[in-house]
Amino acid sequence: MSVETPSTRERILRAAADLLTQGGREAVSTRAVGAAAGVQAPTLYRLFGDKDGLLAAVASYGFEEYLSAKRAQGRSGDPVADLRRGWDLHVDFGLSRPAFYVLMYGDARPGAGSPAARESERILAGLIGRIAAAGRLRLPVDRAARMVHAASVGVTLALIATDPGARDPELSILTREAVLGAITTDPPGDGGGAGVAGRAVALQAALAPDDPRLTPGERTLLAEWLDRLSR
């Protein structure tokens, strides 16, 4: 009995990635992938379960370059500037690898996100959390992260769907700055500041969910108070 080695999986993913790039999602059939990779359908099913499993693996495979760049993104002293750079990295990836991006984000369904997309969302939440910890976030971390995610994905898909010669080069920048203006405040001492809501968000970000200094009931009550103040 033959054993599928890592090289078999890699060969399949490379073949599927090539088909995706050339013909989009519809080109990635098990028959076409098997023929391109030189394997039989049972091998595909053993390694990936079904076509959805294969597509999720292909999305992660193609997204790895982007995730590597996200993980390696250095921190500056300004978490808002870091979020701005993260936004640009996200949009640039979508425009440079549109087939992979549309595979990941173009068929949004509840619970259908790939592991790669979920990791990207975790990285985004970390960036937003740093802004909250600095006292510069107007909204709770989860809501701010959803706003940034929705806007960045929306603008990227809109740009992908537009003929390159007709794209507005300022669309992403204008959308980015509108969202940042809605969720962040000026640095302390710059005439702005987060006020009570921002300080509540900062305290939410700083407190561990299982902080031993508080009883479960106290943590629940404090979370309710902070959530009310932050809104």
PDB file of C-alpha atoms in Angstrom, residues 52-151:
ATOM      1  CA  ASP A  52     -14.172  22.215   0.077  1.00  0.00           C
ATOM      2  CA  GLY A  53     -11.256  20.859   2.094  1.00  0.00           C
ATOM      3  CA  LEU A  54      -9.025  21.078  -0.956  1.00  0.00           C
ATOM      4  CA  LEU A  55     -10.096  24.664  -1.647  1.00  0.00           C
ATOM      5  CA  ALA A  56      -9.449  25.646   1.976  1.00  0.00           C
ATOM      6  CA  ALA A  57      -5.966  24.127   1.761  1.00  0.00           C
ATOM      7  CA  VAL A  58      -5.315  25.940  -1.522  1.00  0.00           C
ATOM      8  CA  ALA A  59      -6.439  29.238   0.025  1.00  0.00           C
ATOM      9  CA  SER A  60      -4.062  28.737   2.957  1.00  0.00           C
ATOM     10  CA  TYR A  61      -1.278  27.741   0.560  1.00  0.00           C
ATOM     11  CA  GLY A  62      -1.709  30.867  -1.529  1.00  0.00           C
ATOM     12  CA  PHE A  63      -2.257  33.112   1.484  1.00  0.00           C
ATOM     13  CA  GLU A  64       0.880  31.953   3.286  1.00  0.00           C
ATOM     14  CA  GLU A  65       3.018  34.612   1.612  1.00  0.00           C
ATOM     15  CA  TYR A  66       0.653  37.297   2.906  1.00  0.00           C
ATOM     16  CA  LEU A  67       0.458  35.793   6.379  1.00  0.00           C
ATOM     17  CA  SER A  68       4.244  35.588   6.564  1.00  0.00           C
ATOM     18  CA  ALA A  69       4.447  39.285   5.771  1.00  0.00           C
ATOM     19  CA  LYS A  70       1.767  40.035   8.363  1.00  0.00           C
ATOM     20  CA  ARG A  71       3.566  38.009  11.039  1.00  0.00           C
ATOM     21  CA  ALA A  72       6.851  39.708  10.211  1.00  0.00           C
ATOM     22  CA  GLN A  73       5.385  43.195  10.242  1.00  0.00           C
ATOM     23  CA  GLY A  74       7.447  45.154  12.736  1.00  0.00           C
ATOM     24  CA  ARG A  75       5.962  47.303  15.445  1.00  0.00           C
ATOM     25  CA  SER A  76       6.495  51.029  15.627  1.00  0.00           C
ATOM     26  CA  GLY A  77       5.691  53.319  18.513  1.00  0.00           C
ATOM     27  CA  ASP A  78       2.410  54.218  16.815  1.00  0.00           C
ATOM     28  CA  PRO A  79      -0.106  51.342  16.681  1.00  0.00           C
ATOM     29  CA  VAL A  80      -2.412  53.347  14.402  1.00  0.00           C
ATOM     30  CA  ALA A  81       0.405  53.696  11.854  1.00  0.00           C
ATOM     31  CA  ASP A  82       0.967  49.937  12.143  1.00  0.00           C
ATOM     32  CA  LEU A  83      -2.721  49.310  11.410  1.00  0.00           C
ATOM     33  CA  ARG A  84      -2.477  51.636   8.421  1.00  0.00           C
ATOM     34  CA  ARG A  85       0.452  49.610   7.070  1.00  0.00           C
ATOM     35  CA  GLY A  86      -1.458  46.392   7.740  1.00  0.00           C
ATOM     36  CA  TRP A  87      -4.420  47.686   5.727  1.00  0.00           C
ATOM     37  CA  ASP A  88      -2.171  48.531   2.780  1.00  0.00           C
ATOM     38  CA  LEU A  89      -0.529  45.106   2.943  1.00  0.00           C
ATOM     39  CA  HIS A  90      -3.966  43.469   2.864  1.00  0.00           C
ATOM     40  CA  VAL A  91      -5.167  45.427  -0.173  1.00  0.00           C
ATOM     41  CA  ASP A  92      -1.881  44.995  -2.028  1.00  0.00           C
ATOM     42  CA  PHE A  93      -2.056  41.234  -1.586  1.00  0.00           C
ATOM     43  CA  GLY A  94      -5.609  41.117  -2.911  1.00  0.00           C
ATOM     44  CA  LEU A  95      -4.681  43.053  -6.018  1.00  0.00           C
ATOM     45  CA  SER A  96      -1.541  41.006  -6.660  1.00  0.00           C
ATOM     46  CA  ARG A  97      -3.202  37.601  -6.042  1.00  0.00           C
ATOM     47  CA  PRO A  98      -6.868  38.201  -6.905  1.00  0.00           C
ATOM     48  CA  ALA A  99      -7.804  34.554  -7.490  1.00  0.00           C
ATOM     49  CA  PHE A 100      -6.640  33.540  -4.017  1.00  0.00           C
ATOM     50  CA  TYR A 101      -8.241  36.586  -2.445  1.00  0.00           C
ATOM     51  CA  VAL A 102     -11.620  35.965  -4.058  1.00  0.00           C
ATOM     52  CA  LEU A 103     -11.413  32.307  -3.002  1.00  0.00           C
ATOM     53  CA  MET A 104     -10.933  33.406   0.602  1.00  0.00           C
ATOM     54  CA  TYR A 105     -13.334  36.331   0.790  1.00  0.00           C
ATOM     55  CA  GLY A 106     -15.602  36.279  -2.238  1.00  0.00           C
ATOM     56  CA  ASP A 107     -18.005  33.574  -1.047  1.00  0.00           C
ATOM     57  CA  ALA A 108     -18.747  34.702   2.480  1.00  0.00           C
ATOM     58  CA  ARG A 109     -20.950  32.302   4.447  1.00  0.00           C
ATOM     59  CA  PRO A 110     -21.361  31.895   8.215  1.00  0.00           C
ATOM     60  CA  GLY A 111     -18.749  29.487   9.533  1.00  0.00           C
ATOM     61  CA  ALA A 112     -17.144  29.007   6.126  1.00  0.00           C
ATOM     62  CA  GLY A 113     -13.917  30.933   6.742  1.00  0.00           C
ATOM     63  CA  SER A 114     -10.646  29.135   6.071  1.00  0.00           C
ATOM     64  CA  PRO A 115      -7.943  28.688   8.743  1.00  0.00           C
ATOM     65  CA  ALA A 116      -5.823  31.247   6.863  1.00  0.00           C
ATOM     66  CA  ALA A 117      -8.620  33.820   6.987  1.00  0.00           C
ATOM     67  CA  ARG A 118      -9.119  33.188  10.695  1.00  0.00           C
ATOM     68  CA  GLU A 119      -5.419  33.702  11.369  1.00  0.00           C
ATOM     69  CA  SER A 120      -5.531  36.966   9.422  1.00  0.00           C
ATOM     70  CA  GLU A 121      -8.443  38.078  11.603  1.00  0.00           C
ATOM     71  CA  ARG A 122      -6.497  37.187  14.762  1.00  0.00           C
ATOM     72  CA  ILE A 123      -3.571  39.296  13.591  1.00  0.00           C
ATOM     73  CA  LEU A 124      -5.946  42.193  12.909  1.00  0.00           C
ATOM     74  CA  ALA A 125      -7.483  41.853  16.376  1.00  0.00           C
ATOM     75  CA  GLY A 126      -3.977  42.040  17.836  1.00  0.00           C
ATOM     76  CA  LEU A 127      -3.283  45.291  15.988  1.00  0.00           C
ATOM     77  CA  ILE A 128      -6.586  46.759  17.179  1.00  0.00           C
ATOM     78  CA  GLY A 129      -5.852  45.589  20.718  1.00  0.00           C
ATOM     79  CA  ARG A 130      -2.614  47.557  20.744  1.00  0.00           C
ATOM     80  CA  ILE A 131      -4.513  50.701  19.781  1.00  0.00           C
ATOM     81  CA  ALA A 132      -6.959  50.052  22.616  1.00  0.00           C
ATOM     82  CA  ALA A 133      -4.126  49.510  25.101  1.00  0.00           C
ATOM     83  CA  ALA A 134      -2.708  52.888  24.059  1.00  0.00           C
ATOM     84  CA  GLY A 135      -6.030  54.534  24.922  1.00  0.00           C
ATOM     85  CA  ARG A 136      -6.707  55.564  21.340  1.00  0.00           C
ATOM     86  CA  LEU A 137      -9.672  53.371  20.392  1.00  0.00           C
ATOM     87  CA  ARG A 138     -13.189  54.817  20.373  1.00  0.00           C
ATOM     88  CA  LEU A 139     -14.967  51.449  20.132  1.00  0.00           C
ATOM     89  CA  PRO A 140     -14.652  47.995  21.691  1.00  0.00           C
ATOM     90  CA  VAL A 141     -11.904  45.946  20.083  1.00  0.00           C
ATOM     91  CA  ASP A 142     -14.216  43.382  18.517  1.00  0.00           C
ATOM     92  CA  ARG A 143     -16.455  45.995  16.873  1.00  0.00           C
ATOM     93  CA  ALA A 144     -13.502  48.042  15.605  1.00  0.00           C
ATOM     94  CA  ALA A 145     -11.891  44.894  14.178  1.00  0.00           C
ATOM     95  CA  ARG A 146     -15.121  43.971  12.387  1.00  0.00           C
ATOM     96  CA  MET A 147     -15.322  47.464  10.892  1.00  0.00           C
ATOM     97  CA  VAL A 148     -11.748  47.359   9.620  1.00  0.00           C
ATOM     98  CA  HIS A 149     -12.199  43.836   8.266  1.00  0.00           C
ATOM     99  CA  ALA A 150     -15.456  44.659   6.490  1.00  0.00           C
ATOM    100  CA  ALA A 151     -14.106  47.855   4.953  1.00  0.00           C
TER     101      ALA A 151
END
